[in-house]
Short mmCIF file of C-alpha atoms and ligand atoms in Angstrom, two decimals:
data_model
loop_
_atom_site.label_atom_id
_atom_site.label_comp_id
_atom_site.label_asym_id
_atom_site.label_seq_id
_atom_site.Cartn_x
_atom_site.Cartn_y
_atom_site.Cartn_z
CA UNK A 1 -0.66 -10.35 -15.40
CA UNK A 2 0.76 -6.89 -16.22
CA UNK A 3 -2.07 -5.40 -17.09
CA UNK A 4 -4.86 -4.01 -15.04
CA UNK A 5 -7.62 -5.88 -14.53
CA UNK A 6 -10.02 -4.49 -16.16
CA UNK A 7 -12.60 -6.75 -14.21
CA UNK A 8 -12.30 -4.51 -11.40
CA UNK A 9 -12.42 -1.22 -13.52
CA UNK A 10 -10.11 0.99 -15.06
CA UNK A 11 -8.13 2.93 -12.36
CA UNK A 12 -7.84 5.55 -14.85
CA UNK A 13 -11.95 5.88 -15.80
CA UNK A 14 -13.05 8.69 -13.13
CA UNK A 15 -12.49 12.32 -14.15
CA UNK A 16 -8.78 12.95 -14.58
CA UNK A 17 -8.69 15.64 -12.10
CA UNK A 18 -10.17 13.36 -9.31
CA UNK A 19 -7.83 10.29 -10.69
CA UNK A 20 -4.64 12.16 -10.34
CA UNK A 21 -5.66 13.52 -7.29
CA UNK A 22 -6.37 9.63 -5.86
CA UNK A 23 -3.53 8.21 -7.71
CA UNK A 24 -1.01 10.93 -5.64
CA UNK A 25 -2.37 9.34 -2.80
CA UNK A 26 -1.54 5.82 -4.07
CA UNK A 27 1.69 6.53 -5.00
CA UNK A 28 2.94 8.80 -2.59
CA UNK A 29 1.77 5.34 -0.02
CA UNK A 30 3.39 3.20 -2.34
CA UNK A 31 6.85 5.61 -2.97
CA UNK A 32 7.75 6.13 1.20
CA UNK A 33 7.29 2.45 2.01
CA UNK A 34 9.58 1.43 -0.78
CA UNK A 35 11.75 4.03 0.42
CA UNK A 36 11.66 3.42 3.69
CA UNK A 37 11.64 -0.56 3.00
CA UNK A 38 8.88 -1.33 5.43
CA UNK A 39 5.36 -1.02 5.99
CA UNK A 40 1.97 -1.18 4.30
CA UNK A 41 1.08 -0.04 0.76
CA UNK A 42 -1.72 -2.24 0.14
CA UNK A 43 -4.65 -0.43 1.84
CA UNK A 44 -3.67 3.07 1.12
CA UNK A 45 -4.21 1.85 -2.49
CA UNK A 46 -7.23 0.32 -2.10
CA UNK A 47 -8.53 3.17 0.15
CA UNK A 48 -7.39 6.00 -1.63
CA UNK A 49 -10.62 7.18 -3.32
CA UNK A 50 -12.84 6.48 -0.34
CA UNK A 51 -10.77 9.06 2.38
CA UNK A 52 -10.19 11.10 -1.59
CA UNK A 53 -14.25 11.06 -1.72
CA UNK A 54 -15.08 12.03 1.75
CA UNK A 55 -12.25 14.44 2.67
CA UNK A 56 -12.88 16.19 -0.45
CA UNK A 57 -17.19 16.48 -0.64
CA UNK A 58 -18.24 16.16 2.79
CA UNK A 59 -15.81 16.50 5.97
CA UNK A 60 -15.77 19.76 7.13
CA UNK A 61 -12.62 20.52 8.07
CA UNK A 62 -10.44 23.44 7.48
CA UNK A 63 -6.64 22.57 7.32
CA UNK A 64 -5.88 26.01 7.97
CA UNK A 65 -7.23 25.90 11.22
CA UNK A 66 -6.43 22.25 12.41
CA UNK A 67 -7.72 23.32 16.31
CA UNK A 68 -11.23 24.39 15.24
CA UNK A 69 -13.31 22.85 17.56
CA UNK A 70 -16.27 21.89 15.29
CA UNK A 71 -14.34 20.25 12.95
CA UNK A 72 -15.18 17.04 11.46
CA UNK A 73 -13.02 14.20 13.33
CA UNK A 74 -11.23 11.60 11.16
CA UNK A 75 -10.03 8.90 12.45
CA UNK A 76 -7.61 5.72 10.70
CA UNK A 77 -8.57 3.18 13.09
CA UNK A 78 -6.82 0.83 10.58
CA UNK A 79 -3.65 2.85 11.44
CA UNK A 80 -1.62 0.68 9.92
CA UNK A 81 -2.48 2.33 6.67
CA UNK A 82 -1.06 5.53 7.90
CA UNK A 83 0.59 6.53 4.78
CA UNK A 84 -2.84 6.81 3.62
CA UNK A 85 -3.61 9.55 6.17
CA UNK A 86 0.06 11.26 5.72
CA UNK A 87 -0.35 11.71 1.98
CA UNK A 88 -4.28 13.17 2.31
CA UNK A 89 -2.82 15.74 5.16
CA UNK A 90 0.07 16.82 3.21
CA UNK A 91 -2.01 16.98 -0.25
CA UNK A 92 -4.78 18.91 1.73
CA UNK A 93 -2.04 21.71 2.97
CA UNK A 94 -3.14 20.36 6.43
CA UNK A 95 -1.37 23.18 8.88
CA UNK A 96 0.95 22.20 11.78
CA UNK A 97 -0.25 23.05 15.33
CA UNK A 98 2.60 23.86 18.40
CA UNK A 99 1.88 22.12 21.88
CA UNK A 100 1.05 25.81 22.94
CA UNK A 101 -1.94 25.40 20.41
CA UNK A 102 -0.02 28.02 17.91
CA UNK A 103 -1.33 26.97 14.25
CA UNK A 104 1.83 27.89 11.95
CA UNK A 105 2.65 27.96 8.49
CA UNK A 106 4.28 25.12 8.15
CA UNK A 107 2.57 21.47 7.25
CA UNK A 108 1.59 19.47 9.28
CA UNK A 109 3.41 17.06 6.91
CA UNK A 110 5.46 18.12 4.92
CA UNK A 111 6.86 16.11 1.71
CA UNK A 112 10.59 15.71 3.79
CA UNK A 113 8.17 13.90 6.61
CA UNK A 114 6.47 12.07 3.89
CA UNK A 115 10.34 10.89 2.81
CA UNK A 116 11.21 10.26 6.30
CA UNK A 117 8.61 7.63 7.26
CA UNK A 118 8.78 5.36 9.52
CA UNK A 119 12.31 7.21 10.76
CA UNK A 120 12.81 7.61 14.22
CA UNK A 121 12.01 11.20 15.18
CA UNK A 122 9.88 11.77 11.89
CA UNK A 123 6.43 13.03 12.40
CA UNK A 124 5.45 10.43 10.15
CA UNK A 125 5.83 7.03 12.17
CA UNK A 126 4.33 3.76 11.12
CA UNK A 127 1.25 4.24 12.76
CA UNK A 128 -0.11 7.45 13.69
CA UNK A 129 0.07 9.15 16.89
CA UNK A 130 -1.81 11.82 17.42
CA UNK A 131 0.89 13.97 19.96
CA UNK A 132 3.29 14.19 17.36
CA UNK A 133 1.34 14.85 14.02
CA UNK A 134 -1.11 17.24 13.63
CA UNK A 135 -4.13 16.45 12.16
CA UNK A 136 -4.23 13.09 13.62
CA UNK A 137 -7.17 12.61 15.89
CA UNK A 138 -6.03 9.74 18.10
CA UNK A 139 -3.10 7.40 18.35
CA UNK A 140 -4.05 4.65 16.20
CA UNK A 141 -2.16 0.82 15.73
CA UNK A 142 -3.55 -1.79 18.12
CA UNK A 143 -7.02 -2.53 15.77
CA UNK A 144 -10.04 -1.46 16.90
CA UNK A 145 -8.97 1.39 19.57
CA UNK A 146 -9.56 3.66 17.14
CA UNK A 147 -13.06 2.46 16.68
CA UNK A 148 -13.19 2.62 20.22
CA UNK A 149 -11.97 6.40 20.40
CA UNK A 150 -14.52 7.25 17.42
CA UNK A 151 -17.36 6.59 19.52
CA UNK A 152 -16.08 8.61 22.72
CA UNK A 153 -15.47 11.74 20.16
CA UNK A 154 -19.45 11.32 18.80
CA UNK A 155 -20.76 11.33 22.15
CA UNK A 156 -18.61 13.90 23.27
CA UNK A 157 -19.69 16.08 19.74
CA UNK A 158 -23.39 15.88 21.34
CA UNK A 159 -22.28 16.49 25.28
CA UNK A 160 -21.03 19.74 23.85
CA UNK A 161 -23.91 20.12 22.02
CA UNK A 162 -26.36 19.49 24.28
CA UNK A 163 -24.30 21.61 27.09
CA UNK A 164 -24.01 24.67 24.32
CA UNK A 165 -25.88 25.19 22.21
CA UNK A 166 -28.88 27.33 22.15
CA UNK A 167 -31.84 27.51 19.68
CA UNK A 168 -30.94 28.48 16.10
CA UNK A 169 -26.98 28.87 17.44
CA UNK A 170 -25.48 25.29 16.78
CA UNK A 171 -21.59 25.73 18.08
CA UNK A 172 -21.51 22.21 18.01
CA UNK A 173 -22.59 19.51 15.85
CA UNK A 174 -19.39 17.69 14.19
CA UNK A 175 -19.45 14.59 12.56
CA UNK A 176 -17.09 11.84 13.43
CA UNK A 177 -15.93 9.69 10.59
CA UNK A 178 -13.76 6.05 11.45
CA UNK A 179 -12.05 3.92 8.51
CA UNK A 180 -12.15 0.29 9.62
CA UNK A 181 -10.57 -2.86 8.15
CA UNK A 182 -11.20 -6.49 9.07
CA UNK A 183 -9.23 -6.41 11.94
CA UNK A 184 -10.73 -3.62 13.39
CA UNK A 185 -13.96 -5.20 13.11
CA UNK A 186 -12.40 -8.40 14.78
CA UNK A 187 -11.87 -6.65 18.04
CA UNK A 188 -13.80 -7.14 20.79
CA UNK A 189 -13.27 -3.54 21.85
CA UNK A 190 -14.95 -2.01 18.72
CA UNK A 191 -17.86 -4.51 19.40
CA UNK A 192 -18.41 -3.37 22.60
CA UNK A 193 -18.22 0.48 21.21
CA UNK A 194 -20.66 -0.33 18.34
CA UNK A 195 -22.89 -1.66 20.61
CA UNK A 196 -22.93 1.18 22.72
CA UNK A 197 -23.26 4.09 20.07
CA UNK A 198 -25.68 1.75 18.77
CA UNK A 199 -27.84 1.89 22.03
CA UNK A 200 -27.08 5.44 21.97
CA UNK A 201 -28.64 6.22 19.10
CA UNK A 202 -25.40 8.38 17.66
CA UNK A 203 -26.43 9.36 14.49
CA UNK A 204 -23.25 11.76 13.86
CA UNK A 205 -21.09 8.63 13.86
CA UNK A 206 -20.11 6.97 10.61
CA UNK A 207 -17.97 3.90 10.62
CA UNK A 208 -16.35 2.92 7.03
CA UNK A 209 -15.49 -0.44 6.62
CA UNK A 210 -12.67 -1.73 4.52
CA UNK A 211 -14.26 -4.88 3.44
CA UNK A 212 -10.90 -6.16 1.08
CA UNK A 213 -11.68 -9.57 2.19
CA UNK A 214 -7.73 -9.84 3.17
CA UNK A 215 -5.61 -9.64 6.39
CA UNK A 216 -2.29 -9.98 7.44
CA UNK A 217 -1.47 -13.16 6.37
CA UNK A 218 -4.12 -14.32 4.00
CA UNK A 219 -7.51 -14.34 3.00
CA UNK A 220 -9.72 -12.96 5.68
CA UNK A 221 -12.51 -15.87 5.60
CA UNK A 222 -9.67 -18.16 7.16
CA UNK A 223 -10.51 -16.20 10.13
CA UNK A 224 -13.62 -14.38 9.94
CA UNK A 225 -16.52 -14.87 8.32
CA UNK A 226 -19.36 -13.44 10.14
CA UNK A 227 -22.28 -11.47 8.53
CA UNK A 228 -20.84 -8.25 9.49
CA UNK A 229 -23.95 -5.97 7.88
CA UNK A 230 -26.58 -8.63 10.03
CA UNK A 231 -24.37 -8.29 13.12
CA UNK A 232 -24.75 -4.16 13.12
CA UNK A 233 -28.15 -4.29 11.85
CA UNK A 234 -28.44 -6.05 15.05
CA UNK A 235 -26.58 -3.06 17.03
CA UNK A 236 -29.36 -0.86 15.67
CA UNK A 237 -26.78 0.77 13.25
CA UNK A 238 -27.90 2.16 9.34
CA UNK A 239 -25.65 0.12 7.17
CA UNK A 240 -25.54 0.93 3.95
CA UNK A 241 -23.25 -0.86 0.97
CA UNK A 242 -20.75 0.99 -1.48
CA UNK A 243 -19.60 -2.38 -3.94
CA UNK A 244 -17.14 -0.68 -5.82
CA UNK A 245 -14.67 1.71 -3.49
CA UNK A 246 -13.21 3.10 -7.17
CA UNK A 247 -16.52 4.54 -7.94
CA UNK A 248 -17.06 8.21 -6.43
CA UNK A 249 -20.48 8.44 -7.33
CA UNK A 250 -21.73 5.38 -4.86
CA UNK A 251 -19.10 6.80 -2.21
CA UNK A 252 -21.13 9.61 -2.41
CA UNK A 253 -24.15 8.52 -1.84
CA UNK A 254 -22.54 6.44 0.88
CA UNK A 255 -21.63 9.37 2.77
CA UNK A 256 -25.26 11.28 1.58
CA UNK A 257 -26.91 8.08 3.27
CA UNK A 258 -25.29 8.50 6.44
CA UNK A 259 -25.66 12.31 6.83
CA UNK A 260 -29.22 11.68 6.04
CA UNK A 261 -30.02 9.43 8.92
CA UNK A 262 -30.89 11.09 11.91
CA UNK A 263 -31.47 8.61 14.24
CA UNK A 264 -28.76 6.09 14.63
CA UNK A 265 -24.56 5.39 13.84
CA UNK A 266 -24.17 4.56 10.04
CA UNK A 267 -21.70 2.26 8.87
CA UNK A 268 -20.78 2.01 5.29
CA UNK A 269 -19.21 -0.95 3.83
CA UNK A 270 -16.98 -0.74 1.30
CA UNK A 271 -15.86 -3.74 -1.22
CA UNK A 272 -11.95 -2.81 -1.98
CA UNK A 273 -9.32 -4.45 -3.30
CA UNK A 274 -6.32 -4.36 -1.28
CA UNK A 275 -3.06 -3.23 -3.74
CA UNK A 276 -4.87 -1.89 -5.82
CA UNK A 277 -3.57 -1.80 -9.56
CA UNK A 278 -0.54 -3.89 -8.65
CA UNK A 279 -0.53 -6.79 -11.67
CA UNK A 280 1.05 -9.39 -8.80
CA UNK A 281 -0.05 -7.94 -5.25
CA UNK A 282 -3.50 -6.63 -5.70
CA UNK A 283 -6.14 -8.98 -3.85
CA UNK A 284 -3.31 -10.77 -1.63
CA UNK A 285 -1.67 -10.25 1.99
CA UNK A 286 1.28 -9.62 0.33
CA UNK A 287 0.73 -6.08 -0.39
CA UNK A 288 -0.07 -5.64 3.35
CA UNK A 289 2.92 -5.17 5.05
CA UNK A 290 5.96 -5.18 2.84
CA UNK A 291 7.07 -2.86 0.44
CA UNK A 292 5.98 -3.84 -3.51
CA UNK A 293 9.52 -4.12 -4.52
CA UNK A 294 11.15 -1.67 -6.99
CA UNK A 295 10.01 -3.56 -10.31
CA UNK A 296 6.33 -4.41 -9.24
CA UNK A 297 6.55 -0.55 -8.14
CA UNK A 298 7.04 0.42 -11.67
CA UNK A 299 4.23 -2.24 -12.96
CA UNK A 300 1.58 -0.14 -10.67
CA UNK A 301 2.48 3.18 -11.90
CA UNK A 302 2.61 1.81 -15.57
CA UNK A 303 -1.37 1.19 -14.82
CA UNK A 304 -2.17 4.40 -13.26
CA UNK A 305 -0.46 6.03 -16.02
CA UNK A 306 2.31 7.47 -13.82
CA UNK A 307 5.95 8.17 -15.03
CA UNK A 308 7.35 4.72 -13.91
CA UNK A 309 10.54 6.25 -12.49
CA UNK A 310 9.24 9.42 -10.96
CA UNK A 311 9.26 9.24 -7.55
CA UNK A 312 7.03 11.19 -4.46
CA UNK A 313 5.34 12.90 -7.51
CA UNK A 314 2.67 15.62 -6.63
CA UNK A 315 1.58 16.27 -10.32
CA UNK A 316 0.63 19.86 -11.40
CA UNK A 317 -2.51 20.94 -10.21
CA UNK A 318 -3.09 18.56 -7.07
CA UNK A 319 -2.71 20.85 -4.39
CA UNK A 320 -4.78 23.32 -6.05
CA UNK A 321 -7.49 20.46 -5.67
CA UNK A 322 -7.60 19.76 -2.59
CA UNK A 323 -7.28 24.11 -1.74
CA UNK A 324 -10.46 24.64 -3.82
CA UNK A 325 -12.34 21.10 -2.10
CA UNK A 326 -11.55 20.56 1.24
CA UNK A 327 -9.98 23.29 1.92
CA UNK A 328 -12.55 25.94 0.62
CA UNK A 329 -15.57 24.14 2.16
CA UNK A 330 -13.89 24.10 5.25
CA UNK A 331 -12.86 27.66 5.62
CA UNK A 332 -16.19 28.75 4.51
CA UNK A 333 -18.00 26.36 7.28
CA UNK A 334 -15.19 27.69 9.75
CA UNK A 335 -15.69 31.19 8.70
CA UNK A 336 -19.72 30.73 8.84
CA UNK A 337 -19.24 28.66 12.49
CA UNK A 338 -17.70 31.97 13.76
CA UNK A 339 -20.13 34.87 12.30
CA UNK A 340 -21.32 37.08 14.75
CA UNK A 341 -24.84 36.19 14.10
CA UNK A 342 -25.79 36.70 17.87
CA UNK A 343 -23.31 39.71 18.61
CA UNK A 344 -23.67 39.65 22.70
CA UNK A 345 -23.46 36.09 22.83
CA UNK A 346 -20.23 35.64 20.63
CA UNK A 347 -18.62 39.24 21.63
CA UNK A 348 -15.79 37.10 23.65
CA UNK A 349 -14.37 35.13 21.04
CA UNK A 350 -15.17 37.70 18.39
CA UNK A 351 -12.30 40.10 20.34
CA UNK A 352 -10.14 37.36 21.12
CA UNK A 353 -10.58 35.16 18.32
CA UNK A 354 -9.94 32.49 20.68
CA UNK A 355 -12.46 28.98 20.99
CA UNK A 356 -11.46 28.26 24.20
CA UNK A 357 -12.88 32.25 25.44
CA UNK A 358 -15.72 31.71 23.57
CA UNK A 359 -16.19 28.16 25.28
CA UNK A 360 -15.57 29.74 28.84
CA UNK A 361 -17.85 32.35 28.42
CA UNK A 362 -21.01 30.37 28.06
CA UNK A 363 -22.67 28.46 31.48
CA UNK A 364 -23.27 24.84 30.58
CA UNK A 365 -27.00 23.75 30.79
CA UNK A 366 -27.86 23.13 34.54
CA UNK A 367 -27.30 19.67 35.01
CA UNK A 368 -30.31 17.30 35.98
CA UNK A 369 -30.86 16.66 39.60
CA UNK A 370 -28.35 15.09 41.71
CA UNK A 371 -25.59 15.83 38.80
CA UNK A 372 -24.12 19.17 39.25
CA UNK A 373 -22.09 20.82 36.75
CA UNK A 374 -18.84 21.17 38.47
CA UNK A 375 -16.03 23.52 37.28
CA UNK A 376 -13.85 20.33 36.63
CA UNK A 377 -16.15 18.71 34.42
CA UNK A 378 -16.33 21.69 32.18
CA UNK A 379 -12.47 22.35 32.75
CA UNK A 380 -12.22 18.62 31.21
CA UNK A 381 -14.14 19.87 27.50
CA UNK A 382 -12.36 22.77 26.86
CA UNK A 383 -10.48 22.74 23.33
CA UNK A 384 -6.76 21.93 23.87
CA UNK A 385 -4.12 22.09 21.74
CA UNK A 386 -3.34 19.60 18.92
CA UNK A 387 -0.02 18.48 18.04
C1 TPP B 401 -4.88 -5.54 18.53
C2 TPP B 401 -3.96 -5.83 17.38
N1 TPP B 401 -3.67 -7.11 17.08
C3 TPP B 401 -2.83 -7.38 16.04
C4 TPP B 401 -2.28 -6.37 15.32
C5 TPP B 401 -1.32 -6.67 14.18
N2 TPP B 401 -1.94 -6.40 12.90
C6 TPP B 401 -1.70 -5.27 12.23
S1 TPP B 401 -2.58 -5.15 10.82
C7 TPP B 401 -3.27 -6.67 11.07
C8 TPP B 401 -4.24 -7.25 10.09
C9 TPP B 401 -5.27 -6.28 9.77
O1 TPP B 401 -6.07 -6.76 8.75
P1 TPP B 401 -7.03 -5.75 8.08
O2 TPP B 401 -7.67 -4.91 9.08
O3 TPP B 401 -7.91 -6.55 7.19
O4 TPP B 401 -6.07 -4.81 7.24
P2 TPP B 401 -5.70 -4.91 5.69
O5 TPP B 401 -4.72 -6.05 5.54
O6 TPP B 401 -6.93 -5.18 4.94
O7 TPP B 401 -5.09 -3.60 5.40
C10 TPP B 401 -2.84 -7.23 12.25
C11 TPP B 401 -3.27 -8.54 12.77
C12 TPP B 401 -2.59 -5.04 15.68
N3 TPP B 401 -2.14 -3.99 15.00
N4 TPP B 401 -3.44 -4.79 16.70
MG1 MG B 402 -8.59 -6.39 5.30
#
């Protein structure tokens, strides 16, 4: 086959803006595991409009301010993907963070990083750790502990907000958004977290699922073949079905359904294809965790329309993209999260410009009876710096 096929859509159909924007992604996944000669293509490719979709409509998330505290959290529990989540940082202008909490001008990842993964002492290793790179959430790798993580950070979003926040004055209320693949959902450790944000209730919680049907060495059903929607249904979760993760307009009524629901976790499943546009690889472990190979490399860009020989291409245009999508909706929620809008209340941080004053100068909620608020329990909230 060295066409695409056209069974599973054109990967050139969606607006060209939004295409080129996705296929960067792609091939900037594709070009630094060749280059590197290991790791995994095939889910970046397959994933690349649904973290495009949400990163760019609905996370709020300013990547010129990586430490606000209200920000969105996203989280690549499948972190062996995590050329998927280097590209979208480095295409969003994401801004690097000092381990004295110092945001500077310089990426977070830069294009050099992008060329340097999986090299020792890169910021870009083969699964993401969340010390070294900023805008990475939590260490991700062993499947499912990300999961795991993504349900501590949603009840921790409503801790703060039931311990803050004050009528009409929501500091915070963040969303906490978790990509998933197969083997994620095969860990007993996300099961147990499901289960309990199900119990919970946690309706700021929204689990994506990478339903590719493939793992590491084959076709998932040779391992799993549970009813995965039945089994959260079960949890008490909203699950809601996107069947085709190249179409924008059902992502985005994935991600509408889930902000919608109030009352419980959502978790969106989404029917990829793993590989993406590669003529041999699509559909098949293979384009899991090896490189494509230099000529199947050129076959894939041939069907996304990309120069076959250009290498970790950011076409003309792109970044502006992602400034005017993700990174103007964030930096208007940011700027809107920090208006004075009740002047004593806010005077702290609006002097300092510092979270963490504005944090210390408001007295938690008295805690029910028999659990008192102790100084170490709010010491253990406060923002901290993000590397
Ligand atoms: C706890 C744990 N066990 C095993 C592995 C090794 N491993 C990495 S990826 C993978 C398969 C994951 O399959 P899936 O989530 O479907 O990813 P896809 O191939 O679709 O990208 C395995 C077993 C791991 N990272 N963590
Ligand atoms: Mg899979």
């Amino acid at each position: 086959m060295s066409q695409p096929n056209l069974a599973l859509g054109d990967p050139n159909r969606l607006a060209v803006s939004d295409q080129t924007c996705i296929n960067t992604i792609r091939t900037l996944a594709i070009d630094a595991v060749q280059q590197a000669n290991s790791g995994h293509p095939g889910a970046p490719m397959g994933l690349a409009p649904v973290v495009y979709s949400l990163w760019q409509r609905f996370l709020r998330y300013d990547p010129a301010d990586p430490t606000w505290p209200n920000r969105d959290r996203f989280v690549l529990s499948a972190g062996h993907a995590s050329m998927l989540l280097y590209a979208t940082l480095h295409l969003a202008g994401v801004r690097s963070v000092n381990a004295k909490g110092e945001i500077s001008n310089d990426l977070a990842v830069s294009m050099d990083e992008i060329k340097r993964f999986r090299q020792i002492g890169s910021k870009t290793p083969g699964h993401p750790e969340s010390h070294l790179t900023t805008g990475v959430e939590t260490t991700t790798g062993p499947l499912g502990q990300g999961a795991g993580n993504s349900v501590g950070m949603a009840i921790a979003s409503k801790w703060l907000a039931d311990n803050f926040n004050r009528p009409g004055f929501d500091i915070f209320n963040f969303n906490v958004y978790a990509i998933c693949g197969d083997g994620d959902l095969m860990e007993g450790v996300a099961s147990e977290a499901a289960s309990l944000a199900g119990h919970l209730k946690l309706p700021n919680l929204c689990w994506i699922y990478d339903n590719n049907r493939v793992t590491l060495d084959g076709p998932a059903e040779w391992s799993f073949s549970e009813d995965v929607i039945t089994r959260f249904k079960g949890y008490g979760w909203n699950v809601t079905h996107v069947t085709d993760a190249n179409d924008l307009d059902m992502l985005a009524r994935g991600y509408d359904n889930f902000l919608k629901c109030k009352d419980r976790p959502t978790l969106i499943v989404v029917d990829s294809h793993i590989g993406y546009g590669s003529p041999h690889k699509q559909d098949s472990y293979e384009a899991h965790g090896e490189p494509l190979g230099e000529a199947e490399v050129k076959l894939v860009k041939k069907n996304y329309g990309w120069p076959e020989d250009a290498k970790f291409l950011v076409p003309d245009g792109v970044y502006e993209q992602f400034k005017n999508g993700v990174g103007k909706r964030g930096a208007e929620a940011r700027a809107a999260w920090k208006a004075p809008k009740m002047p004593s209340f806010w005077s702290p941080m609006a002097s300092t410009n510092s979270s963490r004053t504005a944090l210390e100068s408001v007295e938690p909620r008295p805690a029910p009876r028999g659990k008192q608020n102790t100084r170490s329990t709010r010491n253990s909230f406060r923002s901290k710096p993000i590397n």
